[in-house]
Amino acid sequence: MTKRSSEQRRIPCAVVGYGYWGPNLARVLTEHRAFELISICDKSPKCLERISERYPLLRTPANFNDILLDRSIEAVAIATPVGSHYALVRQALENDKHVLVEKPLCTSVPEARRLIALARRKKRVLAVGHTFLYSPPVLKIHQMLLNKELGELFYVDSSRVNLGLFQPDVDVFWDLGPHEVSIALLWLGKDPVRVRAIGTSHVRRRIAEAGYLTMEFPGGVMYQSHLSWLAPVKLRRTSLVGSEKMVVYNDAASDERVKVYHRGVVKNPETFGEFQLTYRSGDVVSPKIDTVEPLHSQCDAWAKAITQGGPLRSGGEFGLRVVRVLEAAQQSLRRNGMPVTLRHA
């Protein structure tokens, strides 16, 4: 039997953008046995200096065209501001590169559809950096929902807040919202039927820095997210309430990130015309959670899609679904929180 790890051809790749998330992509792709990182591109001289210090053997072009024209590069991981995603992804696909772009895919449904069509025409893999689709705690809860362990799911409430990082070209809904929307789509297994968003601006005019995103799913399940760049502490907490059990997912915790509460409300038969309830309170359980890094698992899936084909959990079609929800949230925001019905055609 041959040693696959030593004989398998590695995919030559590049990272574009070395700001907040680019260093993480560079680290994982450098360590990943399926990829060979050969170049990191950034416009900033300071970033290029940091790259050269950390990776002295890599190419460090400042011009994206150098990546596009390099025929030895087969795959590109893009970690640039959201407003640049569409143009960079389009150019990469046109130059026959496989693409992994950070969330969200782009900022409009028509743009997302054009990118998906281009990837199909070029026969290239288009992946979107929805890392929570590969997060062990998120996947654990997803399995619990599939197994109906919570009973009937009533609602989901989450908070994703911190002080910064302010994005230069988008509001908090396009920055933090993709995480919540991707998790919601995975857990509920469907797209929402209605979306509502309210937000406030304090530091910069007309750019929402804090707000609430509400998604209504088929069957009446509500998923509400508090999103903010203006909070005193970093909080990543989600509560799922079901008829049989309740779950608290704290992504910022160092351990026991998922806790299952055997608690609920039991409706008793009415007695003498009076409505009566009793409360059920049982054990609190912290299930075992794998320690695999989500970004590494995401790159595993990207590599497999490139070399073997097949569906990709965080592919362009999923990215389109997320963009559709966020676009509806922007419409609601402009209408002072009026609900927007999603159209999926």
mmCIF file with all atom_site columns, N, CA, C and O in Angstrom, residues 71-112:
data_model
loop_
_atom_site.group_PDB
_atom_site.id
_atom_site.type_symbol
_atom_site.label_atom_id
_atom_site.label_alt_id
_atom_site.label_comp_id
_atom_site.label_asym_id
_atom_site.label_entity_id
_atom_site.label_seq_id
_atom_site.pdbx_PDB_ins_code
_atom_site.Cartn_x
_atom_site.Cartn_y
_atom_site.Cartn_z
_atom_site.occupancy
_atom_site.B_iso_or_equiv
_atom_site.pdbx_formal_charge
_atom_site.auth_seq_id
_atom_site.auth_comp_id
_atom_site.auth_asym_id
_atom_site.auth_atom_id
_atom_site.pdbx_PDB_model_num
ATOM 1   N N  . ARG A 1 71  ? 0.215   31.066 -13.516 1.00 0.00 ? 71  ARG A N  1
ATOM 2   C CA . ARG A 1 71  ? -0.488  29.838 -13.887 1.00 0.00 ? 71  ARG A CA 1
ATOM 3   C C  . ARG A 1 71  ? -0.191  28.679 -12.948 1.00 0.00 ? 71  ARG A C  1
ATOM 4   O O  . ARG A 1 71  ? -0.900  27.663 -12.946 1.00 0.00 ? 71  ARG A O  1
ATOM 5   N N  . SER A 1 72  ? 0.853   28.825 -12.144 1.00 0.00 ? 72  SER A N  1
ATOM 6   C CA . SER A 1 72  ? 1.165   27.746 -11.198 1.00 0.00 ? 72  SER A CA 1
ATOM 7   C C  . SER A 1 72  ? 0.204   27.736 -10.012 1.00 0.00 ? 72  SER A C  1
ATOM 8   O O  . SER A 1 72  ? 0.078   26.725 -9.321  1.00 0.00 ? 72  SER A O  1
ATOM 9   N N  . ILE A 1 73  ? -0.478  28.850 -9.769  1.00 0.00 ? 73  ILE A N  1
ATOM 10  C CA . ILE A 1 73  ? -1.429  28.941 -8.655  1.00 0.00 ? 73  ILE A CA 1
ATOM 11  C C  . ILE A 1 73  ? -2.782  28.432 -9.113  1.00 0.00 ? 73  ILE A C  1
ATOM 12  O O  . ILE A 1 73  ? -3.387  28.970 -10.034 1.00 0.00 ? 73  ILE A O  1
ATOM 13  N N  . GLU A 1 74  ? -3.278  27.393 -8.456  1.00 0.00 ? 74  GLU A N  1
ATOM 14  C CA . GLU A 1 74  ? -4.545  26.777 -8.841  1.00 0.00 ? 74  GLU A CA 1
ATOM 15  C C  . GLU A 1 74  ? -5.716  27.200 -7.954  1.00 0.00 ? 74  GLU A C  1
ATOM 16  O O  . GLU A 1 74  ? -6.868  27.085 -8.370  1.00 0.00 ? 74  GLU A O  1
ATOM 17  N N  . ALA A 1 75  ? -5.427  27.654 -6.742  1.00 0.00 ? 75  ALA A N  1
ATOM 18  C CA . ALA A 1 75  ? -6.493  27.996 -5.798  1.00 0.00 ? 75  ALA A CA 1
ATOM 19  C C  . ALA A 1 75  ? -6.135  29.280 -5.054  1.00 0.00 ? 75  ALA A C  1
ATOM 20  O O  . ALA A 1 75  ? -4.968  29.523 -4.748  1.00 0.00 ? 75  ALA A O  1
ATOM 21  N N  . VAL A 1 76  ? -7.151  30.077 -4.781  1.00 0.00 ? 76  VAL A N  1
ATOM 22  C CA . VAL A 1 76  ? -6.950  31.362 -4.122  1.00 0.00 ? 76  VAL A CA 1
ATOM 23  C C  . VAL A 1 76  ? -7.911  31.480 -2.944  1.00 0.00 ? 76  VAL A C  1
ATOM 24  O O  . VAL A 1 76  ? -9.120  31.251 -3.091  1.00 0.00 ? 76  VAL A O  1
ATOM 25  N N  . ALA A 1 77  ? -7.371  31.836 -1.769  1.00 0.00 ? 77  ALA A N  1
ATOM 26  C CA . ALA A 1 77  ? -8.189  32.118 -0.589  1.00 0.00 ? 77  ALA A CA 1
ATOM 27  C C  . ALA A 1 77  ? -8.217  33.629 -0.389  1.00 0.00 ? 77  ALA A C  1
ATOM 28  O O  . ALA A 1 77  ? -7.168  34.255 -0.205  1.00 0.00 ? 77  ALA A O  1
ATOM 29  N N  . ILE A 1 78  ? -9.405  34.221 -0.440  1.00 0.00 ? 78  ILE A N  1
ATOM 30  C CA . ILE A 1 78  ? -9.559  35.671 -0.413  1.00 0.00 ? 78  ILE A CA 1
ATOM 31  C C  . ILE A 1 78  ? -10.084 36.118 0.939   1.00 0.00 ? 78  ILE A C  1
ATOM 32  O O  . ILE A 1 78  ? -11.151 35.678 1.383   1.00 0.00 ? 78  ILE A O  1
ATOM 33  N N  . ALA A 1 79  ? -9.336  37.009 1.594   1.00 0.00 ? 79  ALA A N  1
ATOM 34  C CA . ALA A 1 79  ? -9.727  37.546 2.901   1.00 0.00 ? 79  ALA A CA 1
ATOM 35  C C  . ALA A 1 79  ? -9.555  39.057 2.872   1.00 0.00 ? 79  ALA A C  1
ATOM 36  O O  . ALA A 1 79  ? -8.662  39.617 3.507   1.00 0.00 ? 79  ALA A O  1
ATOM 37  N N  . THR A 1 80  ? -10.403 39.720 2.120   1.00 0.00 ? 80  THR A N  1
ATOM 38  C CA . THR A 1 80  ? -10.349 41.165 1.922   1.00 0.00 ? 80  THR A CA 1
ATOM 39  C C  . THR A 1 80  ? -11.675 41.784 2.365   1.00 0.00 ? 80  THR A C  1
ATOM 40  O O  . THR A 1 80  ? -12.625 41.056 2.674   1.00 0.00 ? 80  THR A O  1
ATOM 41  N N  . PRO A 1 81  ? -11.787 43.120 2.413   1.00 0.00 ? 81  PRO A N  1
ATOM 42  C CA . PRO A 1 81  ? -13.060 43.732 2.791   1.00 0.00 ? 81  PRO A CA 1
ATOM 43  C C  . PRO A 1 81  ? -14.223 43.256 1.932   1.00 0.00 ? 81  PRO A C  1
ATOM 44  O O  . PRO A 1 81  ? -14.050 42.942 0.743   1.00 0.00 ? 81  PRO A O  1
ATOM 45  N N  . VAL A 1 82  ? -15.394 43.200 2.540   1.00 0.00 ? 82  VAL A N  1
ATOM 46  C CA . VAL A 1 82  ? -16.571 42.597 1.898   1.00 0.00 ? 82  VAL A CA 1
ATOM 47  C C  . VAL A 1 82  ? -16.875 43.235 0.547   1.00 0.00 ? 82  VAL A C  1
ATOM 48  O O  . VAL A 1 82  ? -17.205 42.539 -0.427  1.00 0.00 ? 82  VAL A O  1
ATOM 49  N N  . GLY A 1 83  ? -16.740 44.546 0.457   1.00 0.00 ? 83  GLY A N  1
ATOM 50  C CA . GLY A 1 83  ? -17.071 45.229 -0.785  1.00 0.00 ? 83  GLY A CA 1
ATOM 51  C C  . GLY A 1 83  ? -16.222 44.825 -1.960  1.00 0.00 ? 83  GLY A C  1
ATOM 52  O O  . GLY A 1 83  ? -16.613 45.050 -3.116  1.00 0.00 ? 83  GLY A O  1
ATOM 53  N N  . SER A 1 84  ? -15.070 44.212 -1.719  1.00 0.00 ? 84  SER A N  1
ATOM 54  C CA . SER A 1 84  ? -14.180 43.797 -2.801  1.00 0.00 ? 84  SER A CA 1
ATOM 55  C C  . SER A 1 84  ? -14.408 42.360 -3.241  1.00 0.00 ? 84  SER A C  1
ATOM 56  O O  . SER A 1 84  ? -13.821 41.914 -4.233  1.00 0.00 ? 84  SER A O  1
ATOM 57  N N  . HIS A 1 85  ? -15.235 41.616 -2.524  1.00 0.00 ? 85  HIS A N  1
ATOM 58  C CA . HIS A 1 85  ? -15.367 40.182 -2.783  1.00 0.00 ? 85  HIS A CA 1
ATOM 59  C C  . HIS A 1 85  ? -15.806 39.873 -4.211  1.00 0.00 ? 85  HIS A C  1
ATOM 60  O O  . HIS A 1 85  ? -15.205 39.022 -4.882  1.00 0.00 ? 85  HIS A O  1
ATOM 61  N N  . TYR A 1 86  ? -16.845 40.536 -4.672  1.00 0.00 ? 86  TYR A N  1
ATOM 62  C CA . TYR A 1 86  ? -17.387 40.190 -5.985  1.00 0.00 ? 86  TYR A CA 1
ATOM 63  C C  . TYR A 1 86  ? -16.339 40.341 -7.080  1.00 0.00 ? 86  TYR A C  1
ATOM 64  O O  . TYR A 1 86  ? -16.123 39.417 -7.881  1.00 0.00 ? 86  TYR A O  1
ATOM 65  N N  . ALA A 1 87  ? -15.667 41.480 -7.128  1.00 0.00 ? 87  ALA A N  1
ATOM 66  C CA . ALA A 1 87  ? -14.697 41.731 -8.194  1.00 0.00 ? 87  ALA A CA 1
ATOM 67  C C  . ALA A 1 87  ? -13.527 40.761 -8.125  1.00 0.00 ? 87  ALA A C  1
ATOM 68  O O  . ALA A 1 87  ? -13.087 40.221 -9.154  1.00 0.00 ? 87  ALA A O  1
ATOM 69  N N  . LEU A 1 88  ? -13.005 40.515 -6.924  1.00 0.00 ? 88  LEU A N  1
ATOM 70  C CA . LEU A 1 88  ? -11.844 39.626 -6.793  1.00 0.00 ? 88  LEU A CA 1
ATOM 71  C C  . LEU A 1 88  ? -12.201 38.177 -7.116  1.00 0.00 ? 88  LEU A C  1
ATOM 72  O O  . LEU A 1 88  ? -11.429 37.483 -7.788  1.00 0.00 ? 88  LEU A O  1
ATOM 73  N N  . VAL A 1 89  ? -13.346 37.722 -6.629  1.00 0.00 ? 89  VAL A N  1
ATOM 74  C CA . VAL A 1 89  ? -13.767 36.347 -6.922  1.00 0.00 ? 89  VAL A CA 1
ATOM 75  C C  . VAL A 1 89  ? -14.003 36.177 -8.418  1.00 0.00 ? 89  VAL A C  1
ATOM 76  O O  . VAL A 1 89  ? -13.585 35.171 -9.020  1.00 0.00 ? 89  VAL A O  1
ATOM 77  N N  . ARG A 1 90  ? -14.675 37.147 -9.027  1.00 0.00 ? 90  ARG A N  1
ATOM 78  C CA . ARG A 1 90  ? -14.935 37.064 -10.469 1.00 0.00 ? 90  ARG A CA 1
ATOM 79  C C  . ARG A 1 90  ? -13.629 36.969 -11.259 1.00 0.00 ? 90  ARG A C  1
ATOM 80  O O  . ARG A 1 90  ? -13.488 36.119 -12.156 1.00 0.00 ? 90  ARG A O  1
ATOM 81  N N  . GLN A 1 91  ? -12.663 37.826 -10.930 1.00 0.00 ? 91  GLN A N  1
ATOM 82  C CA . GLN A 1 91  ? -11.388 37.794 -11.646 1.00 0.00 ? 91  GLN A CA 1
ATOM 83  C C  . GLN A 1 91  ? -10.646 36.479 -11.429 1.00 0.00 ? 91  GLN A C  1
ATOM 84  O O  . GLN A 1 91  ? -10.043 35.938 -12.361 1.00 0.00 ? 91  GLN A O  1
ATOM 85  N N  . ALA A 1 92  ? -10.692 35.964 -10.203 1.00 0.00 ? 92  ALA A N  1
ATOM 86  C CA . ALA A 1 92  ? -10.011 34.698 -9.924  1.00 0.00 ? 92  ALA A CA 1
ATOM 87  C C  . ALA A 1 92  ? -10.629 33.553 -10.713 1.00 0.00 ? 92  ALA A C  1
ATOM 88  O O  . ALA A 1 92  ? -9.917  32.718 -11.296 1.00 0.00 ? 92  ALA A O  1
ATOM 89  N N  . LEU A 1 93  ? -11.954 33.492 -10.746 1.00 0.00 ? 93  LEU A N  1
ATOM 90  C CA . LEU A 1 93  ? -12.629 32.438 -11.501 1.00 0.00 ? 93  LEU A CA 1
ATOM 91  C C  . LEU A 1 93  ? -12.363 32.580 -13.000 1.00 0.00 ? 93  LEU A C  1
ATOM 92  O O  . LEU A 1 93  ? -12.131 31.576 -13.696 1.00 0.00 ? 93  LEU A O  1
ATOM 93  N N  . GLU A 1 94  ? -12.381 33.799 -13.501 1.00 0.00 ? 94  GLU A N  1
ATOM 94  C CA . GLU A 1 94  ? -12.113 34.024 -14.920 1.00 0.00 ? 94  GLU A CA 1
ATOM 95  C C  . GLU A 1 94  ? -10.706 33.562 -15.308 1.00 0.00 ? 94  GLU A C  1
ATOM 96  O O  . GLU A 1 94  ? -10.460 33.196 -16.464 1.00 0.00 ? 94  GLU A O  1
ATOM 97  N N  . ASN A 1 95  ? -9.803  33.582 -14.332 1.00 0.00 ? 95  ASN A N  1
ATOM 98  C CA . ASN A 1 95  ? -8.435  33.128 -14.572 1.00 0.00 ? 95  ASN A CA 1
ATOM 99  C C  . ASN A 1 95  ? -8.214  31.695 -14.105 1.00 0.00 ? 95  ASN A C  1
ATOM 100 O O  . ASN A 1 95  ? -7.086  31.294 -13.809 1.00 0.00 ? 95  ASN A O  1
ATOM 101 N N  . ASP A 1 96  ? -9.312  30.951 -14.029 1.00 0.00 ? 96  ASP A N  1
ATOM 102 C CA . ASP A 1 96  ? -9.270  29.498 -13.786 1.00 0.00 ? 96  ASP A CA 1
ATOM 103 C C  . ASP A 1 96  ? -8.711  29.104 -12.419 1.00 0.00 ? 96  ASP A C  1
ATOM 104 O O  . ASP A 1 96  ? -8.043  28.069 -12.287 1.00 0.00 ? 96  ASP A O  1
ATOM 105 N N  . LYS A 1 97  ? -9.001  29.916 -11.403 1.00 0.00 ? 97  LYS A N  1
ATOM 106 C CA . LYS A 1 97  ? -8.595  29.567 -10.040 1.00 0.00 ? 97  LYS A CA 1
ATOM 107 C C  . LYS A 1 97  ? -9.796  29.020 -9.261  1.00 0.00 ? 97  LYS A C  1
ATOM 108 O O  . LYS A 1 97  ? -10.915 29.524 -9.380  1.00 0.00 ? 97  LYS A O  1
ATOM 109 N N  . HIS A 1 98  ? -9.561  28.014 -8.437  1.00 0.00 ? 98  HIS A N  1
ATOM 110 C CA . HIS A 1 98  ? -10.545 27.637 -7.432  1.00 0.00 ? 98  HIS A CA 1
ATOM 111 C C  . HIS A 1 98  ? -10.522 28.720 -6.352  1.00 0.00 ? 98  HIS A C  1
ATOM 112 O O  . HIS A 1 98  ? -9.462  29.291 -6.061  1.00 0.00 ? 98  HIS A O  1
ATOM 113 N N  . VAL A 1 99  ? -11.680 29.001 -5.749  1.00 0.00 ? 99  VAL A N  1
ATOM 114 C CA . VAL A 1 99  ? -11.764 30.136 -4.832  1.00 0.00 ? 99  VAL A CA 1
ATOM 115 C C  . VAL A 1 99  ? -12.414 29.752 -3.506  1.00 0.00 ? 99  VAL A C  1
ATOM 116 O O  . VAL A 1 99  ? -13.455 29.086 -3.481  1.00 0.00 ? 99  VAL A O  1
ATOM 117 N N  . LEU A 1 100 ? -11.778 30.204 -2.435  1.00 0.00 ? 100 LEU A N  1
ATOM 118 C CA . LEU A 1 100 ? -12.391 30.227 -1.107  1.00 0.00 ? 100 LEU A CA 1
ATOM 119 C C  . LEU A 1 100 ? -12.415 31.684 -0.688  1.00 0.00 ? 100 LEU A C  1
ATOM 120 O O  . LEU A 1 100 ? -11.364 32.311 -0.527  1.00 0.00 ? 100 LEU A O  1
ATOM 121 N N  . VAL A 1 101 ? -13.604 32.262 -0.556  1.00 0.00 ? 101 VAL A N  1
ATOM 122 C CA . VAL A 1 101 ? -13.721 33.669 -0.180  1.00 0.00 ? 101 VAL A CA 1
ATOM 123 C C  . VAL A 1 101 ? -14.374 33.771 1.186   1.00 0.00 ? 101 VAL A C  1
ATOM 124 O O  . VAL A 1 101 ? -15.295 33.030 1.510   1.00 0.00 ? 101 VAL A O  1
ATOM 125 N N  . GLU A 1 102 ? -13.873 34.684 1.997   1.00 0.00 ? 102 GLU A N  1
ATOM 126 C CA . GLU A 1 102 ? -14.450 34.865 3.325   1.00 0.00 ? 102 GLU A CA 1
ATOM 127 C C  . GLU A 1 102 ? -15.893 35.340 3.239   1.00 0.00 ? 102 GLU A C  1
ATOM 128 O O  . GLU A 1 102 ? -16.314 35.939 2.248   1.00 0.00 ? 102 GLU A O  1
ATOM 129 N N  . LYS A 1 103 ? -16.640 35.069 4.279   1.00 0.00 ? 103 LYS A N  1
ATOM 130 C CA . LYS A 1 103 ? -18.054 35.445 4.294   1.00 0.00 ? 103 LYS A CA 1
ATOM 131 C C  . LYS A 1 103 ? -18.200 36.963 4.314   1.00 0.00 ? 103 LYS A C  1
ATOM 132 O O  . LYS A 1 103 ? -17.327 37.663 4.837   1.00 0.00 ? 103 LYS A O  1
ATOM 133 N N  . PRO A 1 104 ? -19.304 37.485 3.757   1.00 0.00 ? 104 PRO A N  1
ATOM 134 C CA . PRO A 1 104 ? -20.239 36.803 2.874   1.00 0.00 ? 104 PRO A CA 1
ATOM 135 C C  . PRO A 1 104 ? -19.680 36.712 1.461   1.00 0.00 ? 104 PRO A C  1
ATOM 136 O O  . PRO A 1 104 ? -18.697 37.375 1.132   1.00 0.00 ? 104 PRO A O  1
ATOM 137 N N  . LEU A 1 105 ? -20.314 35.897 0.633   1.00 0.00 ? 105 LEU A N  1
ATOM 138 C CA . LEU A 1 105 ? -19.860 35.713 -0.738  1.00 0.00 ? 105 LEU A CA 1
ATOM 139 C C  . LEU A 1 105 ? -19.748 37.043 -1.473  1.00 0.00 ? 105 LEU A C  1
ATOM 140 O O  . LEU A 1 105 ? -18.768 37.306 -2.165  1.00 0.00 ? 105 LEU A O  1
ATOM 141 N N  . CYS A 1 106 ? -20.754 37.887 -1.329  1.00 0.00 ? 106 CYS A N  1
ATOM 142 C CA . CYS A 1 106 ? -20.788 39.219 -1.940  1.00 0.00 ? 106 CYS A CA 1
ATOM 143 C C  . CYS A 1 106 ? -21.928 39.972 -1.274  1.00 0.00 ? 106 CYS A C  1
ATOM 144 O O  . CYS A 1 106 ? -22.387 39.561 -0.204  1.00 0.00 ? 106 CYS A O  1
ATOM 145 N N  . THR A 1 107 ? -22.382 41.068 -1.873  1.00 0.00 ? 107 THR A N  1
ATOM 146 C CA . THR A 1 107 ? -23.389 41.889 -1.188  1.00 0.00 ? 107 THR A CA 1
ATOM 147 C C  . THR A 1 107 ? -24.710 42.007 -1.944  1.00 0.00 ? 107 THR A C  1
ATOM 148 O O  . THR A 1 107 ? -25.513 42.880 -1.627  1.00 0.00 ? 107 THR A O  1
ATOM 149 N N  . SER A 1 108 ? -24.958 41.143 -2.913  1.00 0.00 ? 108 SER A N  1
ATOM 150 C CA . SER A 1 108 ? -26.263 41.152 -3.580  1.00 0.00 ? 108 SER A CA 1
ATOM 151 C C  . SER A 1 108 ? -26.540 39.789 -4.194  1.00 0.00 ? 108 SER A C  1
ATOM 152 O O  . SER A 1 108 ? -25.613 39.055 -4.557  1.00 0.00 ? 108 SER A O  1
ATOM 153 N N  . VAL A 1 109 ? -27.814 39.465 -4.313  1.00 0.00 ? 109 VAL A N  1
ATOM 154 C CA . VAL A 1 109 ? -28.220 38.191 -4.887  1.00 0.00 ? 109 VAL A CA 1
ATOM 155 C C  . VAL A 1 109 ? -27.824 38.083 -6.361  1.00 0.00 ? 109 VAL A C  1
ATOM 156 O O  . VAL A 1 109 ? -27.306 37.042 -6.787  1.00 0.00 ? 109 VAL A O  1
ATOM 157 N N  . PRO A 1 110 ? -28.034 39.123 -7.180  1.00 0.00 ? 110 PRO A N  1
ATOM 158 C CA . PRO A 1 110 ? -27.602 39.006 -8.584  1.00 0.00 ? 110 PRO A CA 1
ATOM 159 C C  . PRO A 1 110 ? -26.107 38.741 -8.718  1.00 0.00 ? 110 PRO A C  1
ATOM 160 O O  . PRO A 1 110 ? -25.693 37.931 -9.568  1.00 0.00 ? 110 PRO A O  1
ATOM 161 N N  . GLU A 1 111 ? -25.282 39.397 -7.912  1.00 0.00 ? 111 GLU A N  1
ATOM 162 C CA . GLU A 1 111 ? -23.850 39.148 -7.954  1.00 0.00 ? 111 GLU A CA 1
ATOM 163 C C  . GLU A 1 111 ? -23.535 37.704 -7.589  1.00 0.00 ? 111 GLU A C  1
ATOM 164 O O  . GLU A 1 111 ? -22.701 37.049 -8.233  1.00 0.00 ? 111 GLU A O  1
ATOM 165 N N  . ALA A 1 112 ? -24.185 37.204 -6.542  1.00 0.00 ? 112 ALA A N  1
ATOM 166 C CA . ALA A 1 112 ? -23.942 35.821 -6.108  1.00 0.00 ? 112 ALA A CA 1
ATOM 167 C C  . ALA A 1 112 ? -24.294 34.836 -7.211  1.00 0.00 ? 112 ALA A C  1
ATOM 168 O O  . ALA A 1 112 ? -23.554 33.878 -7.475  1.00 0.00 ? 112 ALA A O  1
#
